[in-house]
């Protein structure tokens, strides 16, 4: 699952620069450029972005702050303002929407990276966590119980004896769990996954 990132910038050259840099810096992003208020509205009707990078000074009927005010109350997304405005009043207006960051133009690779990295990293980590939660929901109670024992580094033989089942049954269950979690059954992938996500398993 990729992160949906909306770039709101009315200057195509700058918008393409942001798009190029984000593609160079990160993987797993689904980038979309909106050059006008109408394009933003069309996008928002059909999508729920994870992150919006929005220029404040738009040559349109709304500025970036007014535009984002329309959506922050009804959609859940992280917001970063990108602007040449540095006035206190502008910053105060933007701050009322609780943006994650505020990047001042002119943009460069380092400035864009500094302004987006922690936000995108956190969103990507949350996406991975959400994916793991959804995969865990596909497991039956019996499969989940065996996964918990795997997370505790117990062997197939030990798990079978503890649950009064045959080792063959436990091996088959391990195979099913691997398929549901989209794991390669080689190189102890299931054990590694179980240990990594142990905090998500309720004991």
Coordinates of N, CA and C in Angstrom, one line a residue:
X1 N 0.8 -1.2 0.0 CA 0.0 0.0 0.0 C 0.9 1.3 0.0
X2 N 0.7 2.1 -1.0 CA 1.5 3.3 -1.1 C 0.9 4.5 -0.4
X3 N 1.7 5.5 -0.1 CA 1.1 6.7 0.5 C 0.6 7.6 -0.6
X4 N -0.6 8.2 -0.4 CA -1.1 9.1 -1.4 C -0.7 10.5 -1.0
X5 N 0.1 11.2 -1.9 CA 0.6 12.5 -1.6 C 0.0 13.5 -2.7
X6 N -0.6 14.5 -2.2 CA -1.2 15.5 -3.1 C -0.3 16.8 -3.1
X7 N 0.2 17.2 -4.2 CA 1.1 18.4 -4.3 C 0.2 19.5 -4.9
X8 N -0.1 20.5 -4.1 CA -0.9 21.7 -4.5 C 0.1 22.8 -4.8
X9 N 0.3 23.1 -6.1 CA 1.3 24.2 -6.5 C 0.8 24.7 -7.9
X10 N 0.6 26.0 -8.0 CA 0.1 26.5 -9.2 C 1.2 26.8 -10.3
X11 N 2.5 26.6 -9.9 CA 3.6 26.7 -10.9 C 4.1 25.3 -11.3
X12 N 3.8 24.9 -12.5 CA 4.1 23.6 -13.0 C 5.6 23.2 -12.8
X13 N 6.5 24.1 -13.0 CA 7.9 23.8 -12.9 C 8.2 23.4 -11.4
X14 N 7.7 24.2 -10.5 CA 7.9 23.9 -9.1 C 7.3 22.6 -8.7
X15 N 6.0 22.4 -9.2 CA 5.3 21.2 -8.9 C 6.1 20.0 -9.4
X16 N 6.6 20.0 -10.6 CA 7.3 18.9 -11.1 C 8.7 18.7 -10.4
X17 N 9.3 19.8 -9.9 CA 10.5 19.7 -9.1 C 10.2 18.9 -7.8
X18 N 9.1 19.3 -7.1 CA 8.7 18.6 -5.9 C 8.4 17.1 -6.2
X19 N 7.7 16.8 -7.3 CA 7.4 15.5 -7.6 C 8.6 14.7 -7.9
X20 N 9.6 15.2 -8.7 CA 10.8 14.6 -9.0 C 11.6 14.3 -7.7
X21 N 11.7 15.3 -6.9 CA 12.6 15.1 -5.7 C 11.9 14.0 -4.7
X22 N 10.6 14.1 -4.6 CA 10.0 13.1 -3.7 C 10.2 11.7 -4.2
X23 N 10.0 11.5 -5.6 CA 10.3 10.2 -6.2 C 11.7 9.8 -6.0
X24 N 12.6 10.7 -6.0 CA 14.1 10.4 -5.8 C 14.4 10.0 -4.4
X25 N 13.7 10.7 -3.4 CA 14.0 10.5 -2.0 C 13.3 9.3 -1.4
X26 N 12.1 9.0 -1.9 CA 11.3 8.0 -1.2 C 10.8 6.9 -2.2
X27 N 10.4 5.8 -1.7 CA 9.7 4.8 -2.4 C 8.3 4.6 -1.8
X28 N 7.4 4.1 -2.6 CA 6.1 3.8 -2.1 C 5.2 5.0 -2.0
X29 N 5.4 6.0 -2.8 CA 4.6 7.2 -2.8 C 3.7 7.2 -4.1
X30 N 2.5 7.6 -4.0 CA 1.6 7.8 -5.1 C 1.3 9.3 -5.2
X31 N 2.0 9.9 -6.1 CA 2.0 11.4 -6.2 C 1.0 11.9 -7.2
X32 N 0.4 13.0 -6.8 CA -0.6 13.7 -7.7 C -0.4 15.2 -7.6
X33 N -0.4 15.8 -8.7 CA -0.2 17.3 -8.8 C -1.6 18.0 -9.1
X34 N -1.9 19.0 -8.3 CA -3.1 19.8 -8.6 C -2.6 21.2 -8.7
X35 N -2.9 21.8 -9.9 CA -2.4 23.2 -10.2 C -3.4 24.3 -9.9
X36 N -4.7 23.9 -9.7 CA -5.8 24.8 -9.4 C -6.6 24.3 -8.3
X37 N -7.5 25.3 -7.8 CA -8.4 24.9 -6.7 C -9.4 23.9 -7.3
X38 N -9.8 24.0 -8.5 CA -10.8 23.1 -9.1 C -10.2 21.7 -9.2
X39 N -8.9 21.6 -9.5 CA -8.2 20.3 -9.6 C -8.1 19.6 -8.2
X40 N -7.9 20.5 -7.2 CA -7.9 20.0 -5.8 C -9.2 19.4 -5.4
X41 N -10.3 20.2 -5.7 CA -11.6 19.7 -5.4 C -12.0 18.4 -6.1
X42 N -11.6 18.3 -7.3 CA -11.9 17.1 -8.1 C -11.1 15.9 -7.5
X43 N -9.9 16.1 -7.1 CA -9.1 15.1 -6.5 C -9.7 14.6 -5.1
X44 N -10.1 15.6 -4.3 CA -10.6 15.3 -3.0 C -11.9 14.6 -3.0
X45 N -12.7 14.8 -4.1 CA -14.0 14.1 -4.2 C -13.8 12.6 -4.3
X46 N -12.7 12.2 -4.9 CA -12.5 10.8 -5.2 C -11.4 10.2 -4.4
X47 N -10.6 10.9 -3.6 CA -9.5 10.4 -2.9 C -9.4 10.9 -1.5
X48 N -8.7 10.2 -0.7 CA -8.3 10.7 0.7 C -6.8 10.6 0.8
X49 N -6.1 11.7 0.6 CA -4.7 11.7 0.6 C -4.1 11.5 2.0
X50 N -3.0 10.9 2.1 CA -2.3 10.7 3.4 C -1.5 12.0 3.8
X51 N -1.0 12.7 2.7 CA -0.2 13.9 2.9 C -0.5 14.9 1.8
X52 N -0.6 16.2 2.2 CA -0.8 17.2 1.3 C 0.3 18.2 1.4
X53 N 1.0 18.5 0.4 CA 2.0 19.6 0.3 C 1.4 20.7 -0.4
X54 N 1.1 21.8 0.3 CA 0.3 22.9 -0.3 C 1.0 24.2 -0.3
X55 N 1.1 24.9 -1.4 CA 1.6 26.2 -1.5 C 0.5 27.2 -1.0
X56 N 0.9 28.2 -0.2 CA -0.1 29.1 0.3 C -0.5 30.1 -0.7
X57 N 0.4 30.6 -1.5 CA 0.1 31.7 -2.5 C -0.3 31.1 -3.8
X58 N -1.6 30.9 -3.9 CA -2.2 30.3 -5.2 C -2.9 31.5 -5.9
X59 N -2.6 31.6 -7.2 CA -3.3 32.6 -8.0 C -4.7 32.1 -8.5
X60 N -5.5 32.0 -7.5 CA -6.9 31.4 -7.7 C -7.9 32.1 -6.7
X61 N -9.1 31.6 -6.7 CA -10.1 32.2 -5.9 C -9.9 32.0 -4.4
X62 N -9.1 31.0 -4.1 CA -8.7 30.7 -2.7 C -7.2 30.6 -2.6
X63 N -6.7 31.0 -1.4 CA -5.3 30.8 -1.2 C -5.1 29.4 -0.6
X64 N -3.9 28.9 -0.4 CA -3.7 27.6 0.1 C -4.3 27.3 1.5
X65 N -4.3 28.3 2.4 CA -4.8 28.1 3.7 C -6.3 28.0 3.7
X66 N -7.0 28.9 2.9 CA -8.4 28.8 2.8 C -8.8 27.5 2.1
X67 N -8.1 27.0 1.2 CA -8.4 25.8 0.5 C -8.3 24.6 1.5
X68 N -7.2 24.6 2.3 CA -7.0 23.5 3.2 C -8.1 23.5 4.3
X69 N -8.6 24.7 4.7 CA -9.6 24.8 5.7 C -10.8 24.0 5.3
X70 N -11.1 23.9 4.0 CA -12.3 23.2 3.5 C -12.2 21.7 3.8
X71 N -11.0 21.2 4.0 CA -10.8 19.7 4.0 C -10.3 19.2 5.3
X72 N -9.6 20.0 6.1 CA -9.0 19.5 7.3 C -10.0 19.0 8.4
X73 N -11.3 19.5 8.3 CA -12.3 19.1 9.2 C -13.0 17.8 8.8
X74 N -12.9 17.5 7.6 CA -13.7 16.3 7.1 C -12.8 15.2 6.6
X75 N -11.5 15.5 6.3 CA -10.6 14.4 5.9 C -9.4 14.4 6.8
X76 N -8.9 13.2 7.0 CA -7.7 13.1 7.9 C -6.4 12.9 7.1
X77 N -5.6 13.9 7.1 CA -4.3 13.9 6.3 C -3.3 14.8 7.0
X78 N -2.1 14.5 6.8 CA -1.0 15.3 7.3 C -0.8 16.5 6.3
X79 N -0.4 17.6 6.8 CA -0.4 18.8 6.0 C 1.0 19.5 6.1
X80 N 1.6 19.8 5.0 CA 2.9 20.6 5.0 C 2.6 21.8 4.1
X81 N 2.8 23.0 4.6 CA 2.7 24.2 3.7 C 4.1 24.5 3.1
X82 N 4.1 24.9 1.8 CA 5.3 25.3 1.1 C 5.0 26.7 0.5
X83 N 5.8 27.6 0.9 CA 5.4 29.0 0.6 C 6.6 30.0 0.6
X84 N 6.5 31.1 -0.1 CA 7.5 32.1 0.0 C 7.1 33.1 1.0
X85 N 5.8 33.0 1.5 CA 5.4 33.9 2.6 C 6.1 33.6 3.9
X86 N 6.7 34.6 4.5 CA 7.3 34.5 5.8 C 6.8 35.4 6.9
X87 N 5.6 36.1 6.6 CA 5.1 37.0 7.6 C 4.5 36.3 8.7
X88 N 4.5 36.9 9.9 CA 3.9 36.3 11.1 C 2.4 36.0 10.9
X89 N 1.7 36.9 10.3 CA 0.3 36.7 10.1 C 0.0 35.5 9.3
X90 N 0.8 35.3 8.2 CA 0.6 34.1 7.4 C 0.9 32.9 8.1
X91 N 2.0 32.9 8.9 CA 2.4 31.7 9.7 C 1.3 31.4 10.7
X92 N 0.7 32.4 11.3 CA -0.3 32.2 12.3 C -1.6 31.6 11.7
X93 N -1.9 32.1 10.5 CA -3.1 31.5 9.8 C -2.9 30.0 9.5
X94 N -1.7 29.8 9.0 CA -1.3 28.4 8.7 C -1.3 27.5 9.9
X95 N -0.8 28.0 11.0 CA -0.6 27.3 12.2 C -2.0 26.8 12.8
X96 N -3.0 27.6 12.5 CA -4.4 27.3 13.0 C -4.9 25.9 12.5
X97 N -4.3 25.5 11.3 CA -4.7 24.2 10.7 C -3.8 23.1 11.2
X98 N -2.8 23.4 12.1 CA -1.9 22.4 12.7 C -1.2 21.6 11.6
X99 N -0.4 22.3 10.8 CA 0.4 21.6 9.8 C 1.5 20.9 10.4
X100 N 2.0 19.8 9.8 CA 3.2 19.1 10.3 C 4.5 19.9 10.1
X101 N 4.5 20.7 9.1 CA 5.7 21.5 8.9 C 5.4 22.7 8.0
X102 N 6.4 23.6 7.8 CA 6.2 24.8 7.0 C 7.5 25.1 6.3
X103 N 7.5 24.8 5.0 CA 8.8 24.9 4.2 C 8.8 26.2 3.5
X104 N 9.9 27.0 3.6 CA 10.0 28.3 3.0 C 10.7 28.1 1.6
X105 N 10.2 28.7 0.6 CA 10.8 28.8 -0.7 C 12.0 29.8 -0.6
X106 N 13.0 29.7 -1.5 CA 13.1 28.8 -2.7 C 13.4 27.4 -2.2
X107 N 12.8 26.4 -2.9 CA 13.0 25.0 -2.6 C 14.3 24.5 -3.2
X108 N 14.9 23.6 -2.4 CA 16.1 22.8 -2.8 C 15.9 21.4 -2.3
X109 N 16.7 20.5 -2.8 CA 16.6 19.1 -2.4 C 16.7 19.0 -0.9
X110 N 17.7 19.6 -0.3 CA 17.9 19.5 1.1 C 16.8 20.1 1.9
X111 N 16.3 21.2 1.5 CA 15.2 21.9 2.3 C 14.0 21.0 2.2
X112 N 13.7 20.5 1.0 CA 12.5 19.7 0.9 C 12.6 18.4 1.7
X113 N 13.8 17.8 1.7 CA 14.0 16.6 2.4 C 13.9 16.8 3.9
X114 N 14.5 17.9 4.4 CA 14.4 18.2 5.8 C 12.9 18.5 6.2
X115 N 12.1 19.1 5.3 CA 10.8 19.4 5.7 C 9.8 18.3 5.6
X116 N 10.2 17.2 4.8 CA 9.2 16.1 4.6 C 9.6 14.8 5.3
X117 N 10.9 14.6 5.6 CA 11.4 13.3 5.9 C 10.7 12.7 7.1
X118 N 10.7 13.4 8.2 CA 10.1 12.8 9.4 C 8.6 12.5 9.3
X119 N 7.9 13.4 8.5 CA 6.5 13.2 8.3 C 6.3 12.0 7.5
X120 N 7.0 11.8 6.3 CA 6.8 10.7 5.5 C 7.2 9.4 6.1
X121 N 8.3 9.5 6.9 CA 8.8 8.3 7.6 C 7.7 7.8 8.6
X122 N 7.1 8.7 9.3 CA 6.1 8.3 10.3 C 4.9 7.7 9.6
X123 N 4.5 8.4 8.5 CA 3.3 7.9 7.7 C 3.6 6.5 7.2
X124 N 4.8 6.3 6.7 CA 5.1 5.0 6.1 C 5.1 3.9 7.2
X125 N 5.7 4.2 8.4 CA 5.7 3.3 9.5 C 4.2 2.9 9.9
X126 N 3.4 4.0 9.9 CA 2.0 3.7 10.3 C 1.3 2.9 9.2
X127 N 1.6 3.0 8.0 CA 1.1 2.2 6.9 C 1.5 0.8 7.1
X128 N 2.7 0.5 7.4 CA 3.2 -0.8 7.6 C 2.5 -1.5 8.8
X129 N 2.3 -0.7 9.8 CA 1.6 -1.2 11.0 C 0.1 -1.5 10.7
X130 N -0.5 -0.6 9.9 CA -1.9 -0.9 9.5 C -2.1 -2.1 8.7
X131 N -1.1 -2.3 7.8 CA -1.1 -3.5 6.9 C -1.0 -4.8 7.8
X132 N -0.1 -4.7 8.8 CA 0.1 -5.9 9.7 C -1.2 -6.2 10.5
X133 N -1.8 -5.1 10.9 CA -3.1 -5.3 11.7 C -4.1 -6.0 10.8
X134 N -4.2 -5.5 9.6 CA -5.2 -6.1 8.6 C -4.9 -7.6 8.4
X135 N -3.6 -7.9 8.2 CA -3.3 -9.3 8.0 C -3.6 -10.2 9.2
X136 N -3.3 -9.6 10.4 CA -3.6 -10.4 11.6 C -5.1 -10.7 11.7
X137 N -5.9 -9.8 11.2 CA -7.4 -10.0 11.3 C -7.8 -11.2 10.5
X138 N -7.0 -11.7 9.5 CA -7.4 -12.8 8.7 C -7.1 -14.1 9.3
X139 N -6.3 -14.1 10.4 CA -6.0 -15.4 11.1 C -7.1 -15.8 12.0
X140 N -7.3 -17.1 12.1 CA -8.3 -17.7 13.0 C -7.7 -17.7 14.4
X141 N -8.6 -17.8 15.4 CA -8.0 -17.9 16.8 C -7.0 -18.9 17.0
X142 N -7.1 -20.1 16.4 CA -6.1 -21.2 16.5 C -4.8 -20.8 15.9
X143 N -4.9 -20.1 14.7 CA -3.7 -19.7 14.0 C -3.0 -18.6 14.8
X144 N -3.8 -17.7 15.3 CA -3.2 -16.6 16.1 C -2.5 -17.1 17.4
X145 N -3.1 -18.1 18.0 CA -2.5 -18.7 19.2 C -1.1 -19.4 18.8
X146 N -1.1 -20.0 17.7 CA 0.2 -20.7 17.3 C 1.2 -19.6 16.9
X147 N 0.8 -18.5 16.3 CA 1.7 -17.4 16.0 C 2.3 -16.8 17.2
X148 N 1.5 -16.7 18.3 CA 2.0 -16.2 19.6 C 3.1 -17.1 20.1
X149 N 2.9 -18.4 20.0 CA 3.9 -19.3 20.5 C 5.2 -19.3 19.6
X150 N 5.0 -19.1 18.3 CA 6.1 -18.9 17.4 C 6.9 -17.6 17.8
X151 N 6.2 -16.6 18.2 CA 6.9 -15.3 18.6 C 7.7 -15.5 19.8
X152 N 7.3 -16.5 20.6 CA 8.1 -16.8 21.8 C 9.3 -17.8 21.6
X153 N 9.5 -18.0 20.3 CA 10.6 -18.8 19.8 C 10.5 -20.3 20.1
X154 N 9.2 -20.8 20.3 CA 9.0 -22.2 20.6 C 9.1 -23.0 19.3
X155 N 9.6 -24.2 19.4 CA 9.7 -25.1 18.2 C 8.4 -25.7 17.8
X156 N 8.3 -26.2 16.6 CA 7.1 -26.9 16.2 C 6.8 -28.1 17.1
X157 N 7.8 -28.8 17.5 CA 7.6 -30.0 18.4 C 7.0 -29.5 19.8
X158 N 7.5 -28.4 20.3 CA 7.0 -27.9 21.6 C 5.6 -27.4 21.5
X159 N 5.3 -26.7 20.4 CA 3.9 -26.2 20.2 C 3.0 -27.3 20.0
X160 N 3.3 -28.3 19.3 CA 2.5 -29.5 19.1 C 2.2 -30.2 20.4
X161 N 3.2 -30.4 21.2 CA 3.0 -31.0 22.6 C 2.2 -30.2 23.5
X162 N 2.4 -28.8 23.4 CA 1.6 -27.9 24.3 C 0.2 -27.9 24.0
X163 N -0.2 -28.0 22.7 CA -1.6 -27.9 22.2 C -2.2 -29.3 22.0
X164 N -1.4 -30.4 22.3 CA -1.9 -31.7 22.1 C -2.3 -32.0 20.7
X165 N -1.5 -31.5 19.8 CA -1.7 -31.7 18.3 C -0.4 -32.4 17.7
X166 N -0.6 -32.8 16.5 CA 0.6 -33.5 15.9 C 1.5 -32.4 15.3
X167 N 2.8 -32.7 15.2 CA 3.7 -31.8 14.5 C 3.2 -31.5 13.1
X168 N 2.6 -32.5 12.4 CA 2.2 -32.3 11.0 C 1.1 -31.2 11.0
X169 N 0.2 -31.2 12.0 CA -0.9 -30.2 12.0 C -0.3 -28.8 12.2
X170 N 0.7 -28.7 13.1 CA 1.4 -27.4 13.3 C 2.1 -26.9 12.1
X171 N 2.8 -27.8 11.4 CA 3.5 -27.4 10.1 C 2.5 -26.9 9.1
X172 N 1.3 -27.6 9.0 CA 0.3 -27.1 8.0 C -0.2 -25.8 8.4
X173 N -0.4 -25.6 9.7 CA -0.9 -24.3 10.2 C 0.1 -23.2 9.9
X174 N 1.4 -23.5 10.1 CA 2.4 -22.5 9.8 C 2.4 -22.1 8.3
X175 N 2.1 -23.1 7.4 CA 2.1 -22.8 6.0 C 0.9 -21.9 5.7
X176 N -0.3 -22.1 6.4 CA -1.4 -21.3 6.2 C -1.2 -19.8 6.6
X177 N -0.5 -19.7 7.8 CA -0.2 -18.4 8.3 C 0.7 -17.6 7.4
X178 N 1.7 -18.3 6.8 CA 2.6 -17.7 5.9 C 1.9 -17.1 4.7
X179 N 0.9 -17.9 4.2 CA 0.2 -17.5 3.0 C -0.7 -16.3 3.3
X180 N -1.3 -16.3 4.5 CA -2.1 -15.1 4.9 C -1.3 -13.9 5.2
X181 N -0.1 -14.0 5.6 CA 0.8 -12.9 5.9 C 1.6 -12.5 4.7
X182 N 1.5 -13.2 3.6 CA 2.3 -13.0 2.4 C 3.8 -13.1 2.7
X183 N 4.1 -14.2 3.3 CA 5.5 -14.4 3.7 C 6.1 -15.6 2.9
X184 N 7.4 -15.5 2.6 CA 8.1 -16.6 2.0 C 8.4 -17.6 3.2
X185 N 8.2 -18.8 2.9 CA 8.3 -19.8 4.0 C 9.8 -20.2 4.3
X186 N 10.7 -19.6 3.5 CA 12.1 -19.9 3.7 C 12.7 -18.9 4.6
X187 N 13.9 -19.3 5.1 CA 14.8 -18.3 5.9 C 14.1 -17.8 7.2
X188 N 13.2 -18.7 7.8 CA 12.6 -18.3 9.0 C 11.8 -17.0 9.0
X189 N 11.2 -16.8 7.8 CA 10.5 -15.5 7.6 C 9.3 -15.4 8.6
X190 N 8.6 -16.5 8.9 CA 7.5 -16.4 9.8 C 8.0 -16.1 11.3
X191 N 9.1 -16.7 11.7 CA 9.7 -16.4 13.0 C 10.1 -15.0 13.1
X192 N 10.7 -14.5 12.0 CA 11.2 -13.1 12.0 C 10.0 -12.1 12.1
X193 N 9.0 -12.4 11.3 CA 7.7 -11.6 11.3 C 7.1 -11.6 12.7
X194 N 7.0 -12.8 13.3 CA 6.3 -12.9 14.6 C 7.1 -12.1 15.7
X195 N 8.4 -12.2 15.7 CA 9.2 -11.5 16.7 C 9.1 -10.0 16.5
X196 N 9.1 -9.5 15.2 CA 9.1 -8.1 14.9 C 7.7 -7.5 15.3
X197 N 6.7 -8.3 15.1 CA 5.3 -7.8 15.4 C 4.8 -8.3 16.7
X198 N 5.7 -8.8 17.6 CA 5.2 -9.4 18.9 C 4.4 -8.5 19.7
X199 N 4.7 -7.2 19.6 CA 4.0 -6.2 20.4 C 2.6 -6.0 20.0
X200 N 2.2 -6.5 18.8 CA 0.9 -6.4 18.3 C 0.0 -7.7 18.7
X201 N 0.7 -8.7 19.2 CA 0.0 -9.9 19.6 C -0.4 -9.8 21.0
X202 N -1.7 -10.0 21.3 CA -2.1 -10.0 22.7 C -2.0 -11.3 23.4
X203 N -1.2 -11.3 24.4 CA -0.9 -12.6 25.1 C -1.8 -12.7 26.4

